[in-house]
Coordinates of C-alpha atoms and ligand atoms in Angstrom, one line a residue:
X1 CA 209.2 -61.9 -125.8
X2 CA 209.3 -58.6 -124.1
X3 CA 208.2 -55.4 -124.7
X4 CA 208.5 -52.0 -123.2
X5 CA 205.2 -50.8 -122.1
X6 CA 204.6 -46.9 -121.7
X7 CA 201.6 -47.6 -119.2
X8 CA 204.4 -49.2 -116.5
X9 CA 207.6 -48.0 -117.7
X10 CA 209.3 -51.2 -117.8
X11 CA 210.0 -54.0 -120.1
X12 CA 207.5 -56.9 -119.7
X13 CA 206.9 -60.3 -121.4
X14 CA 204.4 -60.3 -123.4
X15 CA 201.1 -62.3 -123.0
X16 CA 198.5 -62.2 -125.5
X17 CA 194.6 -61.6 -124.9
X18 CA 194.0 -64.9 -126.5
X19 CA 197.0 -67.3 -127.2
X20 CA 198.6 -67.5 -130.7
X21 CA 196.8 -63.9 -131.5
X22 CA 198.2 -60.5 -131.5
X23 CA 195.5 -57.7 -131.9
X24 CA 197.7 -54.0 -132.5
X25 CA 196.2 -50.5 -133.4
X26 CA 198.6 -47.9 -134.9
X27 CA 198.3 -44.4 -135.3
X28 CA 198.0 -43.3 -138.8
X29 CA 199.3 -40.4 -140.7
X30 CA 197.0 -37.4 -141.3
X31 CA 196.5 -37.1 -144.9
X32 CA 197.6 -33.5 -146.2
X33 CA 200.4 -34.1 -147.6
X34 CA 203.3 -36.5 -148.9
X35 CA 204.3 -38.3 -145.7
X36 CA 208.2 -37.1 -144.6
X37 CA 210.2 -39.3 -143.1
X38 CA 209.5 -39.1 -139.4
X39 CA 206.3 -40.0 -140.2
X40 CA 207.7 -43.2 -142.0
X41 CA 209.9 -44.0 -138.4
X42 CA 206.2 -46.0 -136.7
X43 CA 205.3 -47.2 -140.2
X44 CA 208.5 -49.1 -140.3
X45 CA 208.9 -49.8 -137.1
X46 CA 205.7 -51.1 -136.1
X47 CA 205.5 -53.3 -139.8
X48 CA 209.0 -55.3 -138.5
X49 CA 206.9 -55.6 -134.9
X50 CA 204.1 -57.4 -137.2
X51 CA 206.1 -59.3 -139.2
X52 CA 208.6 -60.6 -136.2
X53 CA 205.3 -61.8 -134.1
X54 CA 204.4 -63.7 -137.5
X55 CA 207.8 -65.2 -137.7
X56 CA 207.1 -66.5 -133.8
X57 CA 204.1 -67.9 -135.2
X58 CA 201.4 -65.0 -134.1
X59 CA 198.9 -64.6 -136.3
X60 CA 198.6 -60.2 -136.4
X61 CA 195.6 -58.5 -136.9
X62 CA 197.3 -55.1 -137.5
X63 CA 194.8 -51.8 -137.8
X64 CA 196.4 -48.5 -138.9
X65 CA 193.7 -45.8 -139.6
X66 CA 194.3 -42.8 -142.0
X67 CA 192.9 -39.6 -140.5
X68 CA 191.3 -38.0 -143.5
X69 CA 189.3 -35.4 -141.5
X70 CA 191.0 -32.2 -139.8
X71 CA 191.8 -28.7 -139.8
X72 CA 195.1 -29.4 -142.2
X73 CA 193.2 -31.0 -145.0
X74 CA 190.0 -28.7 -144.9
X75 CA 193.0 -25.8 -145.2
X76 CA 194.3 -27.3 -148.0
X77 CA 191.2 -27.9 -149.8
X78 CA 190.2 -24.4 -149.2
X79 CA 193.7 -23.6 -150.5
X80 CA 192.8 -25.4 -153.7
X81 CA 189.4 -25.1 -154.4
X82 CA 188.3 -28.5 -153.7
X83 CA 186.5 -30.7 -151.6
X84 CA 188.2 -32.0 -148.5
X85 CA 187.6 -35.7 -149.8
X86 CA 189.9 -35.1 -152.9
X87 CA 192.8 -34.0 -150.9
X88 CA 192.3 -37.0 -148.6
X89 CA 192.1 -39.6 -151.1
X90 CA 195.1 -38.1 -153.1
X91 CA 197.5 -38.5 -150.0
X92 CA 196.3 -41.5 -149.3
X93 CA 196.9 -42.9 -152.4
X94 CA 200.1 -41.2 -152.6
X95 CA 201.3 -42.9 -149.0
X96 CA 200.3 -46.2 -149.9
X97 CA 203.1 -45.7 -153.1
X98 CA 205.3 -44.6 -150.4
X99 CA 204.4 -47.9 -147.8
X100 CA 205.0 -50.2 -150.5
X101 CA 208.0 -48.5 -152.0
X102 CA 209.6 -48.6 -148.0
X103 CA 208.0 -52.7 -147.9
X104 CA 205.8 -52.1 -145.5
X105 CA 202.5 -54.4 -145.7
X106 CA 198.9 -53.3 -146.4
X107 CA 197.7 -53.4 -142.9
X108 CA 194.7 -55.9 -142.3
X109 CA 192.1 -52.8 -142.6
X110 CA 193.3 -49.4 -142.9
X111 CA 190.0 -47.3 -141.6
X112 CA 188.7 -43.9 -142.2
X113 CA 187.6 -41.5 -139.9
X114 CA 184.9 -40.2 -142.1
X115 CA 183.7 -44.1 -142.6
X116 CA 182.8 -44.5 -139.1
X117 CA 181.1 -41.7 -138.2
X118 CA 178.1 -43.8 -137.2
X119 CA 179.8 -45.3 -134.0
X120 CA 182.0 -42.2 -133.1
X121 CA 178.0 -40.5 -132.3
X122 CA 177.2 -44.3 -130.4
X123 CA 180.4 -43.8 -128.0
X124 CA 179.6 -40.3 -127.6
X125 CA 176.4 -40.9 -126.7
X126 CA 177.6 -43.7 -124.2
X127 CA 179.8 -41.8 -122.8
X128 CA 176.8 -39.0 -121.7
X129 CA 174.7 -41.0 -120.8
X130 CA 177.7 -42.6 -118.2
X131 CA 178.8 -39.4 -117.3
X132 CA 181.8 -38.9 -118.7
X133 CA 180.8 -36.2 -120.9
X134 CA 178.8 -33.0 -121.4
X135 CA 177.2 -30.9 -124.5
X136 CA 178.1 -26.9 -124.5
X137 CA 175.4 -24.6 -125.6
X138 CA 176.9 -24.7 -129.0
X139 CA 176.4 -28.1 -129.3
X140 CA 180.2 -29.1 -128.5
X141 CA 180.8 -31.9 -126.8
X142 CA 183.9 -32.6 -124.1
X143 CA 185.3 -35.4 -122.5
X144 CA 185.0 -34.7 -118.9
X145 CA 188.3 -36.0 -117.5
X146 CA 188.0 -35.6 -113.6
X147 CA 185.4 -38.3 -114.3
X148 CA 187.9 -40.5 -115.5
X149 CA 190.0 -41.4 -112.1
X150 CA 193.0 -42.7 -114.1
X151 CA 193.5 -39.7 -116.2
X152 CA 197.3 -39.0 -116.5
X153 CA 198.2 -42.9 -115.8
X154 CA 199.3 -43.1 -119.8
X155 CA 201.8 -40.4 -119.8
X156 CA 202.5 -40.3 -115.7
X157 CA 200.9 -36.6 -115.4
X158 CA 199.0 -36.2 -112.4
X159 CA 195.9 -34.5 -113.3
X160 CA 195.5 -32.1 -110.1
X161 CA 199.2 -30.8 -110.3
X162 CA 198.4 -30.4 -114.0
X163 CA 194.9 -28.5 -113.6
X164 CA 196.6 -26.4 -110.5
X165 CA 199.4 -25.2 -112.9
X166 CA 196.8 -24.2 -115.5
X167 CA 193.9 -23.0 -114.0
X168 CA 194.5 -19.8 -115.3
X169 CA 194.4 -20.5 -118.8
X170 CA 190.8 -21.1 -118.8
X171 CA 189.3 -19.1 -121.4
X172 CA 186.4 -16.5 -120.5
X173 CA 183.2 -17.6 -122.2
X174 CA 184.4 -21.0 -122.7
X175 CA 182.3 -23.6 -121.3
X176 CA 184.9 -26.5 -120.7
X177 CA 183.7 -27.6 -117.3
X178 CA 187.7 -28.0 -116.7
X179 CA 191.3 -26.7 -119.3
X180 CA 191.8 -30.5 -119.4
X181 CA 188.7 -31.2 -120.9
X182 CA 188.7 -32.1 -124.4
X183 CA 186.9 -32.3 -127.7
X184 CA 185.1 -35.3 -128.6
X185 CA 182.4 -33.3 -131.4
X186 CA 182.0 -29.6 -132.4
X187 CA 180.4 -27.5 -134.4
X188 CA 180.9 -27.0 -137.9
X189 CA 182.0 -23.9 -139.7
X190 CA 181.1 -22.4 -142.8
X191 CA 182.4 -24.6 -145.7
X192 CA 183.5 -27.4 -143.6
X193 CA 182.6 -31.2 -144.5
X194 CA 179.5 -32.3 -141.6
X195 CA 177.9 -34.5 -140.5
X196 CA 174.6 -34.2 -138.0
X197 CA 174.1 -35.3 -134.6
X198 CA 172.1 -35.5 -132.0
X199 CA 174.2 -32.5 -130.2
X200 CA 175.0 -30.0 -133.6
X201 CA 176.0 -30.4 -137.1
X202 CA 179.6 -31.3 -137.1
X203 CA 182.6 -32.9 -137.0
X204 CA 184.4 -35.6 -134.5
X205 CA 187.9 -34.5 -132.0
X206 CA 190.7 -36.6 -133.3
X207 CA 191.0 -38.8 -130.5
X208 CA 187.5 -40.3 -130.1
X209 CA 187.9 -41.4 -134.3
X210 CA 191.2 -43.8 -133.0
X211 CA 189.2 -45.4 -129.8
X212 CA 186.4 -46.5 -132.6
X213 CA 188.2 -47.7 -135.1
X214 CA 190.0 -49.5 -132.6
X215 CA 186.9 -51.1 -130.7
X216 CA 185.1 -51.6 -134.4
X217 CA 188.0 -53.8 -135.9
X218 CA 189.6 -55.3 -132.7
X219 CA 187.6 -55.0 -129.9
X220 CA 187.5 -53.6 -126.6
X221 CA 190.2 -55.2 -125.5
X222 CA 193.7 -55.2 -127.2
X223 CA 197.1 -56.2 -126.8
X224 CA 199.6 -53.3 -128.7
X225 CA 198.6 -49.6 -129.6
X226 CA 201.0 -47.7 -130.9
X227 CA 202.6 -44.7 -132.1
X228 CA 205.3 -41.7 -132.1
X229 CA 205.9 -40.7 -128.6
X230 CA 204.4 -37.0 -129.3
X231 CA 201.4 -39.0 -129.4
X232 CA 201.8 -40.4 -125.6
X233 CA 199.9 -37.3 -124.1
X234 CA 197.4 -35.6 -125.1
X235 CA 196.4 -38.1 -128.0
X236 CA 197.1 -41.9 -126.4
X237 CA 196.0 -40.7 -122.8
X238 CA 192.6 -39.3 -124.1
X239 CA 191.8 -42.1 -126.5
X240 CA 192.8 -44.4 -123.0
X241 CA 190.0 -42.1 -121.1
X242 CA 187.3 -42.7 -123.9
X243 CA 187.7 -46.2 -124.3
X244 CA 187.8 -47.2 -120.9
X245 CA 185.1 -45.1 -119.7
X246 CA 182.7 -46.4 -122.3
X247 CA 184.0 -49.5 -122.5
X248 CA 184.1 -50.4 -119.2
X249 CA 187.3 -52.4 -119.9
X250 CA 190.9 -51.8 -119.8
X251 CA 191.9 -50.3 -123.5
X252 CA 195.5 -51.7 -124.4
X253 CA 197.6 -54.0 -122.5
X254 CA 200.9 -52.9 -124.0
X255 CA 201.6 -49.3 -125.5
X256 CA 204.5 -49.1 -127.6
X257 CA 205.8 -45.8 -129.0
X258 CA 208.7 -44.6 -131.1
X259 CA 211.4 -42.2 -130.6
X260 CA 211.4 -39.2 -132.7
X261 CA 214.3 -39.3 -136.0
X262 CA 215.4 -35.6 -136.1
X263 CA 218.0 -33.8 -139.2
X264 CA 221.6 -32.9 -138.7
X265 CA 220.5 -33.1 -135.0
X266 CA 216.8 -30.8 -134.9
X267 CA 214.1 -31.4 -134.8
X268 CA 212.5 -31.5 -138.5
X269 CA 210.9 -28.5 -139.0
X270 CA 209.5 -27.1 -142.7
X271 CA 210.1 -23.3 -141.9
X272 CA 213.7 -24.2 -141.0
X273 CA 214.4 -26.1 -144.4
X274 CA 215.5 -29.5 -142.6
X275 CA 212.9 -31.3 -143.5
X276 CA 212.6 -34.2 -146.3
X277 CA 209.3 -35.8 -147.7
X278 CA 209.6 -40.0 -148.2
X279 CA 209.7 -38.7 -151.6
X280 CA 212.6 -36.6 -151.7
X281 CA 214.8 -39.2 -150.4
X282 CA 213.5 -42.1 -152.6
X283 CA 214.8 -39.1 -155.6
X284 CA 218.6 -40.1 -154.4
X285 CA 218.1 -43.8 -152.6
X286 CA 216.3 -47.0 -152.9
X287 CA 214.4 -46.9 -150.1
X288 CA 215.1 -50.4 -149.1
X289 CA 218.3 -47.8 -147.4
X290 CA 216.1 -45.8 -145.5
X291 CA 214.0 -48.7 -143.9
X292 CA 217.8 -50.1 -143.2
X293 CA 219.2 -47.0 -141.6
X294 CA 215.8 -47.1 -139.3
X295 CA 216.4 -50.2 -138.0
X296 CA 219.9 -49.4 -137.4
X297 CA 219.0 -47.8 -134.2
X298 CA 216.8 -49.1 -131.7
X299 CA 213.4 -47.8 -132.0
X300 CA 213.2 -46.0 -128.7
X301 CA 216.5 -44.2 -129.5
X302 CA 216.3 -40.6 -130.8
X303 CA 217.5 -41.6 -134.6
X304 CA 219.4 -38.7 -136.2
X305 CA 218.8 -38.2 -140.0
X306 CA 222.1 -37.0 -142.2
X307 CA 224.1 -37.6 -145.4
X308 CA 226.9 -39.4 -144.2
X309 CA 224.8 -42.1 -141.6
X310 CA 222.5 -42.6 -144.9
X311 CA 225.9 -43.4 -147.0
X312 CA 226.8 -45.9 -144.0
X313 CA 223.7 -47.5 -144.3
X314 CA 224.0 -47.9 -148.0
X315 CA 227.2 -49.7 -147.6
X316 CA 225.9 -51.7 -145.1
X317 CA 222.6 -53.5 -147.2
X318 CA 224.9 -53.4 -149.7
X319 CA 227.3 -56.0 -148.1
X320 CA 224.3 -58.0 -147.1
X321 CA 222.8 -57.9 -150.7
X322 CA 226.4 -59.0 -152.3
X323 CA 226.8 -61.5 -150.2
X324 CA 223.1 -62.7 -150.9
X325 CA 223.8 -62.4 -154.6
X326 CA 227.3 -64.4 -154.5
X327 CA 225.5 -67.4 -152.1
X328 CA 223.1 -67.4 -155.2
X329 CA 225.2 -67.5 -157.8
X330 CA 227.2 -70.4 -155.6
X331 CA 224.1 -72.6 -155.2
X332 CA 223.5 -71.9 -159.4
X333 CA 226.9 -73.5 -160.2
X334 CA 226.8 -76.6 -157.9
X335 CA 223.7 -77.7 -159.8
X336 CA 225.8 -80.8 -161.1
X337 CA 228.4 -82.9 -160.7
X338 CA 230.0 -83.9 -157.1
X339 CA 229.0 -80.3 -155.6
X340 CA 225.5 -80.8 -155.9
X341 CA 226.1 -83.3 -152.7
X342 CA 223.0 -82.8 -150.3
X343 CA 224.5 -83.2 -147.3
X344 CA 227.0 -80.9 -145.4
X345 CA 230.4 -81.7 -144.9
X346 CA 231.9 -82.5 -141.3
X347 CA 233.2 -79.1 -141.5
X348 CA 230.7 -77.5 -143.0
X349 CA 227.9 -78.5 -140.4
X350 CA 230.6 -77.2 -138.0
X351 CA 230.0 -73.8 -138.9
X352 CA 226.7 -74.2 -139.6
X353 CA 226.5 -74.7 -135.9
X354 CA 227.9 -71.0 -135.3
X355 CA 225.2 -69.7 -138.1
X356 CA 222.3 -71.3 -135.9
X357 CA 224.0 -69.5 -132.8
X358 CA 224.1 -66.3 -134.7
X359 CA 220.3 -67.1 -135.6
X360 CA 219.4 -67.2 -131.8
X361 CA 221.2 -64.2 -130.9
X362 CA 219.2 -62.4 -133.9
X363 CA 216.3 -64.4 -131.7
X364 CA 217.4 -63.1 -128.8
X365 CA 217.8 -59.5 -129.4
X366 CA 214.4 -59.0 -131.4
X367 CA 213.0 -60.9 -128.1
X368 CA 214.3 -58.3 -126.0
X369 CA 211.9 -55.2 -127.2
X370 CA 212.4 -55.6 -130.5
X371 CA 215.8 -54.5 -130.5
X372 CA 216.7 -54.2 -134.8
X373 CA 220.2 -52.8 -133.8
X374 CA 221.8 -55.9 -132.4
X375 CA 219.8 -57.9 -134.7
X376 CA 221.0 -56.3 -137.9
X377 CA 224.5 -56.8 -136.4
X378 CA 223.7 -60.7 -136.1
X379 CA 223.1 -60.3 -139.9
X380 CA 226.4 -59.1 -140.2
X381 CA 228.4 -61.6 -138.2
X382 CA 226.1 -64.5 -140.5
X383 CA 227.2 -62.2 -143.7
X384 CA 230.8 -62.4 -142.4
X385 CA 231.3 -66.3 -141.6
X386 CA 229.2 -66.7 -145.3
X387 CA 231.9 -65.2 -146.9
X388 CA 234.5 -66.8 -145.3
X389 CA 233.6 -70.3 -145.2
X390 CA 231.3 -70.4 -148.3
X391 CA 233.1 -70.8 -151.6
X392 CA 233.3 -72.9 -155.2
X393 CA 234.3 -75.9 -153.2
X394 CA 231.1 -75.8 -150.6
X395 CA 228.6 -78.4 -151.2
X396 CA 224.9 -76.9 -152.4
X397 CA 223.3 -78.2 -149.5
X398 CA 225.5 -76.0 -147.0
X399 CA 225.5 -72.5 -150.3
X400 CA 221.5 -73.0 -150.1
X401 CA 221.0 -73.4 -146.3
X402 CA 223.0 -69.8 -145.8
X403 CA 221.1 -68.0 -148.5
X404 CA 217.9 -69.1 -146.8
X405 CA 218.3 -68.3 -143.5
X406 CA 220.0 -64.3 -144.7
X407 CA 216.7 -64.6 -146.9
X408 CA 214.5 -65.6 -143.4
X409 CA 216.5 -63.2 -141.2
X410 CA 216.3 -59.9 -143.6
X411 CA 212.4 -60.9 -144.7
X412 CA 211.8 -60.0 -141.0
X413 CA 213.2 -57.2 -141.3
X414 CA 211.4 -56.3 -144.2
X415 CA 214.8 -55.9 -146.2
X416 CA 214.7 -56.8 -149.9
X417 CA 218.0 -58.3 -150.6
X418 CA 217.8 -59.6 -154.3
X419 CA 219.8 -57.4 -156.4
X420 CA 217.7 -55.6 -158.8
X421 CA 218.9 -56.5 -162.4
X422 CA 221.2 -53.6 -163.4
X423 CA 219.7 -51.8 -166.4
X424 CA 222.3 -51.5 -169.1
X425 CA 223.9 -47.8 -170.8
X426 CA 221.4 -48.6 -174.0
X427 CA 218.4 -49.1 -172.1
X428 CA 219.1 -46.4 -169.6
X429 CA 219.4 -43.7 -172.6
X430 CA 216.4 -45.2 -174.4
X431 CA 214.3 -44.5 -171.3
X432 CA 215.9 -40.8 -171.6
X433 CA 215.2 -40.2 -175.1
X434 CA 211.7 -41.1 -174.6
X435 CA 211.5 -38.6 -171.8
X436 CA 212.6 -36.3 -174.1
X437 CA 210.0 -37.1 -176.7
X438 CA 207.5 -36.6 -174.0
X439 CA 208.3 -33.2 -172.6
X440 CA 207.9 -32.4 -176.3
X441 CA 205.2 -33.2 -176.4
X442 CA 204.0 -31.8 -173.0
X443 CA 203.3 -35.1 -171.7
X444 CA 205.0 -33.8 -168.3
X445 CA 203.2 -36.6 -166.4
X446 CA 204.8 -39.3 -168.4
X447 CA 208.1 -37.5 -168.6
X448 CA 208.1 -37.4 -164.4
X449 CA 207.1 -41.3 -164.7
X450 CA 210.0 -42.0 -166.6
X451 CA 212.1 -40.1 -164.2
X452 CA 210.9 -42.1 -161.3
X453 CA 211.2 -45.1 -162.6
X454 CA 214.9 -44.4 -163.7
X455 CA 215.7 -43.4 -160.1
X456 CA 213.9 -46.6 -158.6
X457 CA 216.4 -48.4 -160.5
X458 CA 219.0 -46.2 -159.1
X459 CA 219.8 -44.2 -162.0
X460 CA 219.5 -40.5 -161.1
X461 CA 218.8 -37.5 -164.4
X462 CA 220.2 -34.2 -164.3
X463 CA 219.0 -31.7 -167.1
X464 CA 221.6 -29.2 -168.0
X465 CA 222.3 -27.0 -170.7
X466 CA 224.0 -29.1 -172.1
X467 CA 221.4 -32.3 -172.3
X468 CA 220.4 -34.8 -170.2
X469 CA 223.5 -36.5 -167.8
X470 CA 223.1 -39.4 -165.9
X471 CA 224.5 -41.1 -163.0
X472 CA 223.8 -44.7 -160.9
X473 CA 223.0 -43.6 -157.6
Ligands
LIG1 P1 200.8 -37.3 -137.9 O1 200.4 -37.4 -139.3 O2 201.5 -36.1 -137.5 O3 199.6 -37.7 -136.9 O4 201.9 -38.5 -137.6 C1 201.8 -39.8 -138.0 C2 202.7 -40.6 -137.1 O5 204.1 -40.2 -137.4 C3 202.6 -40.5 -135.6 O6 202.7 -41.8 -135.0 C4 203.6 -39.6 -135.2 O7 204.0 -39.8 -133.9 C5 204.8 -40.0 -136.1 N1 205.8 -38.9 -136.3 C6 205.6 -37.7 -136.7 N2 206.8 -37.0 -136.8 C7 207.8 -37.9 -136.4 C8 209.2 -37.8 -136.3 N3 209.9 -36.7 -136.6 N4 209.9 -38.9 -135.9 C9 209.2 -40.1 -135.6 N5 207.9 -40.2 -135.7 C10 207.1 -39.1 -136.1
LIG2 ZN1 195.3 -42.4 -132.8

């Protein structure tokens, strides 16, 4: 297998740490808010990464942390009168709806910043006592990164060019030794959550919470980190600098990051209005469609996000789930009689030959960096010779073999491809008129529940004057 590795620029096999294992750290969301959909690009991504090592018989221990302390969320508690803690857990609860709804798995742990503030102060402390960084008078402490002679090796930057272009924007009165040199613990201010320390009562930098989780649940050592490529510099190269100056080991042997998805071709921006929350989009599709139209591009392609590419990709699972649901119904009615013959027919093993070739080039292309583009188009040529060559007359052993292997092929992929049972008129306006009852009641919560649930079965509400109407997505 190969991989494209940030650290070298170049595509290079892979070679775990310790054979049959794959140890992988991935950049979490911080959690302020619903997650949108960039944010849901790594999360899909890196879950098909997981789940096509486990189908080459790795066994994955897959970390993604939630970062649930940080200016954002203290805002928005302030905002709401609350405690930081309760805006946390709510989005974190609410993006775990949102993982499972896309079919991405639980990772093995999911850590918290706040839950491991014990060993942020231990590597801290390491890394002062090594040198590598210094308390201010006001009890901040920085990462000193001319200590660190690799600094820049990550993202490619060479640290004097970058410190001779911005030497000037040192601030007066700021007692960063060098502009480069960044936060690993400061202060607190008034109202903010704490924690003490040796140095001030406090809070940790972002990047020293990712090395620590990372060390605590893998190691020192790992094989993947990864992330969005806005994470490459400052974020990836500072947690690189931590770790491997306290460590004393090199951090991550391959670093994988994702291209950005952008809207009608910008970049997603909320004051601009072209930008959609995971929830938004799950309002109008299943989301099964937007983990398909991700891995319709390769995942260090910029992926543009519109209307008429989501439409495509509807189609698209939607040929693959037909064609799952006919092979089913095929293999149901040859349960007797001369059909139910185990065994493929000359012809039939013939062109079972071409579905095993279209099996290694799905192989092939997921071998070469993961590349979910060409392998969703193998899908497509298997989809194409099943309906062509699979019929009422094929035998059950040759039906079944097909629906297993587009079972095999789209489970990597993450893709559910049963056909949700269709929910009839007479059940569809039963669930309406009991979300009538409840907004008369005020029960607004179970009213919205109904409404979801409606539109996870595809059927999409729209209140007007004159009543409830409803459409299938
Ligand atoms: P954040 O919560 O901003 O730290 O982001 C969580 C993850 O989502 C990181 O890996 C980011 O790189 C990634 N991410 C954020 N925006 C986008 C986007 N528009 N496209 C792809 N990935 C993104
Ligand atoms: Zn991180």
């Amino acid at each position: 297998m190969k991989i494209y590795n940030t650290l070298t620029k170049r595509k290079e096999e892979f070679i775990p740490l310790k054979p049959g294992q794959v140890k992988m750290y991935v950049c979490g969301p911080t959690v302020y808010n619903l997650i949108h959909i960039g944010n849901a690009r790594p999360m899909i991504v890196f879950d098909t990464v997981r789940r096509y090592f486990e189908y080459r018989g790795y066994e994955v221990n897959y970390v993604s942390n939630f970062t649930d302390v940080d200016d954002k969320i203290i805002k928005k508690a302030v905002e709401e009168g609350v405690e930081a803690s309760v805006i946390s857990e709510r989005y974190i609860a609410e993006c775990r709806k949102d993982m499972e709804a896309l079919n991405v798995r639980p990772a093995t742990t999911h850590p918290l910043a706040t839950q491991e503030i014990g060993g942020m102060l231990e590597m801290i402390d390491t890394l002062i006592e090594k040198g590598h960084a210094y308390a201010a008078s006001d009890g901040t402490v920085y990462f000193r990164t001319a200590s660190f002679a690799e600094y820049g090796k990550l993202s490619h930057k060479n640290l004097d060019d970058l410190q001779a272009g911005h030497r000037s924007i040192q601030v007066a009165g700021d007692e960063k030794e060098d502009v480069y040199d960044f936060v690993l613990w400061k202060p607190k201010k008034e109202g903010e959550p704490s924690w003490t320390s040796p140095w001030c009562a406090g809070r940790p930098g972002w990047h020293i919470e990712c090395s620590v989780m990372a060390k605590k649940y893998l190691g020192d050592e790992i094989d993947i980190h990864a992330g969005g490529e806005d994470l490459i510099f400052p974020h990836h190269e500072n947690e690189i600098a931590q770790s491997e100056a306290a460590n004393g080991k090199p951090f991550a042997r391959y670093w994988m990051h994702n291209a950005f998805l952008n809207i009608d071709n910008r970049k997603m921006s909320k004051s601009e209005g072209n930008f959609f929350t995971v929830r938004e989009i799950a309002d109008r599709y299943d989301l099964q469609v937007l983990r398909f139209f991700m891995l319709s591009a390769h995942y260090r392609s910029p992926l543009n996000f519109s209307a008429p590419l989501m439409e495509a990709a509807k189609n698209g699972l939607e040929r693959i789930v037909t064609c799952a649901g006919r092979l089913g119904e095929l293999a149901a009615e040859s349960e007797g009689g001369e059909k139910s013959a185990l065994k493929m027919t000359a012809e039939e093993e013939e062109n079972w030959r071409t579905a095993e070739s279209l099996t290694a080039k799905y192989e092939a292309a997921m071998d070469d960096d993961f590349n979910t583009a060409d392998a969703i188009a193998a899908v497509f040529e298997l989809v194409k010779l099943a309906n062509t060559t699979a019929d009422e007359s094929s035998t059950k052993a040759y039906v079944e073999a097909f629906s297993a292997r587009l079972a095999k092929l789209c489970g990597i992929l993450g893709l559910i491809i049963e056909r949700k049972e269709e929910l009839l008129d007479t059940e569809i306006e039963e669930q309406i008129a009991r979300r009538q009852q409840a907004r008369k009641e005020k029960n607004f919560a179970l009213a919205d529940q109904i409404r979801k649930e409606l539109a996870e079965q595809g059927i999409l509400l729209e209140d007007t004057r004159e009543g409830v109407k409803w459409k299938r997505a």
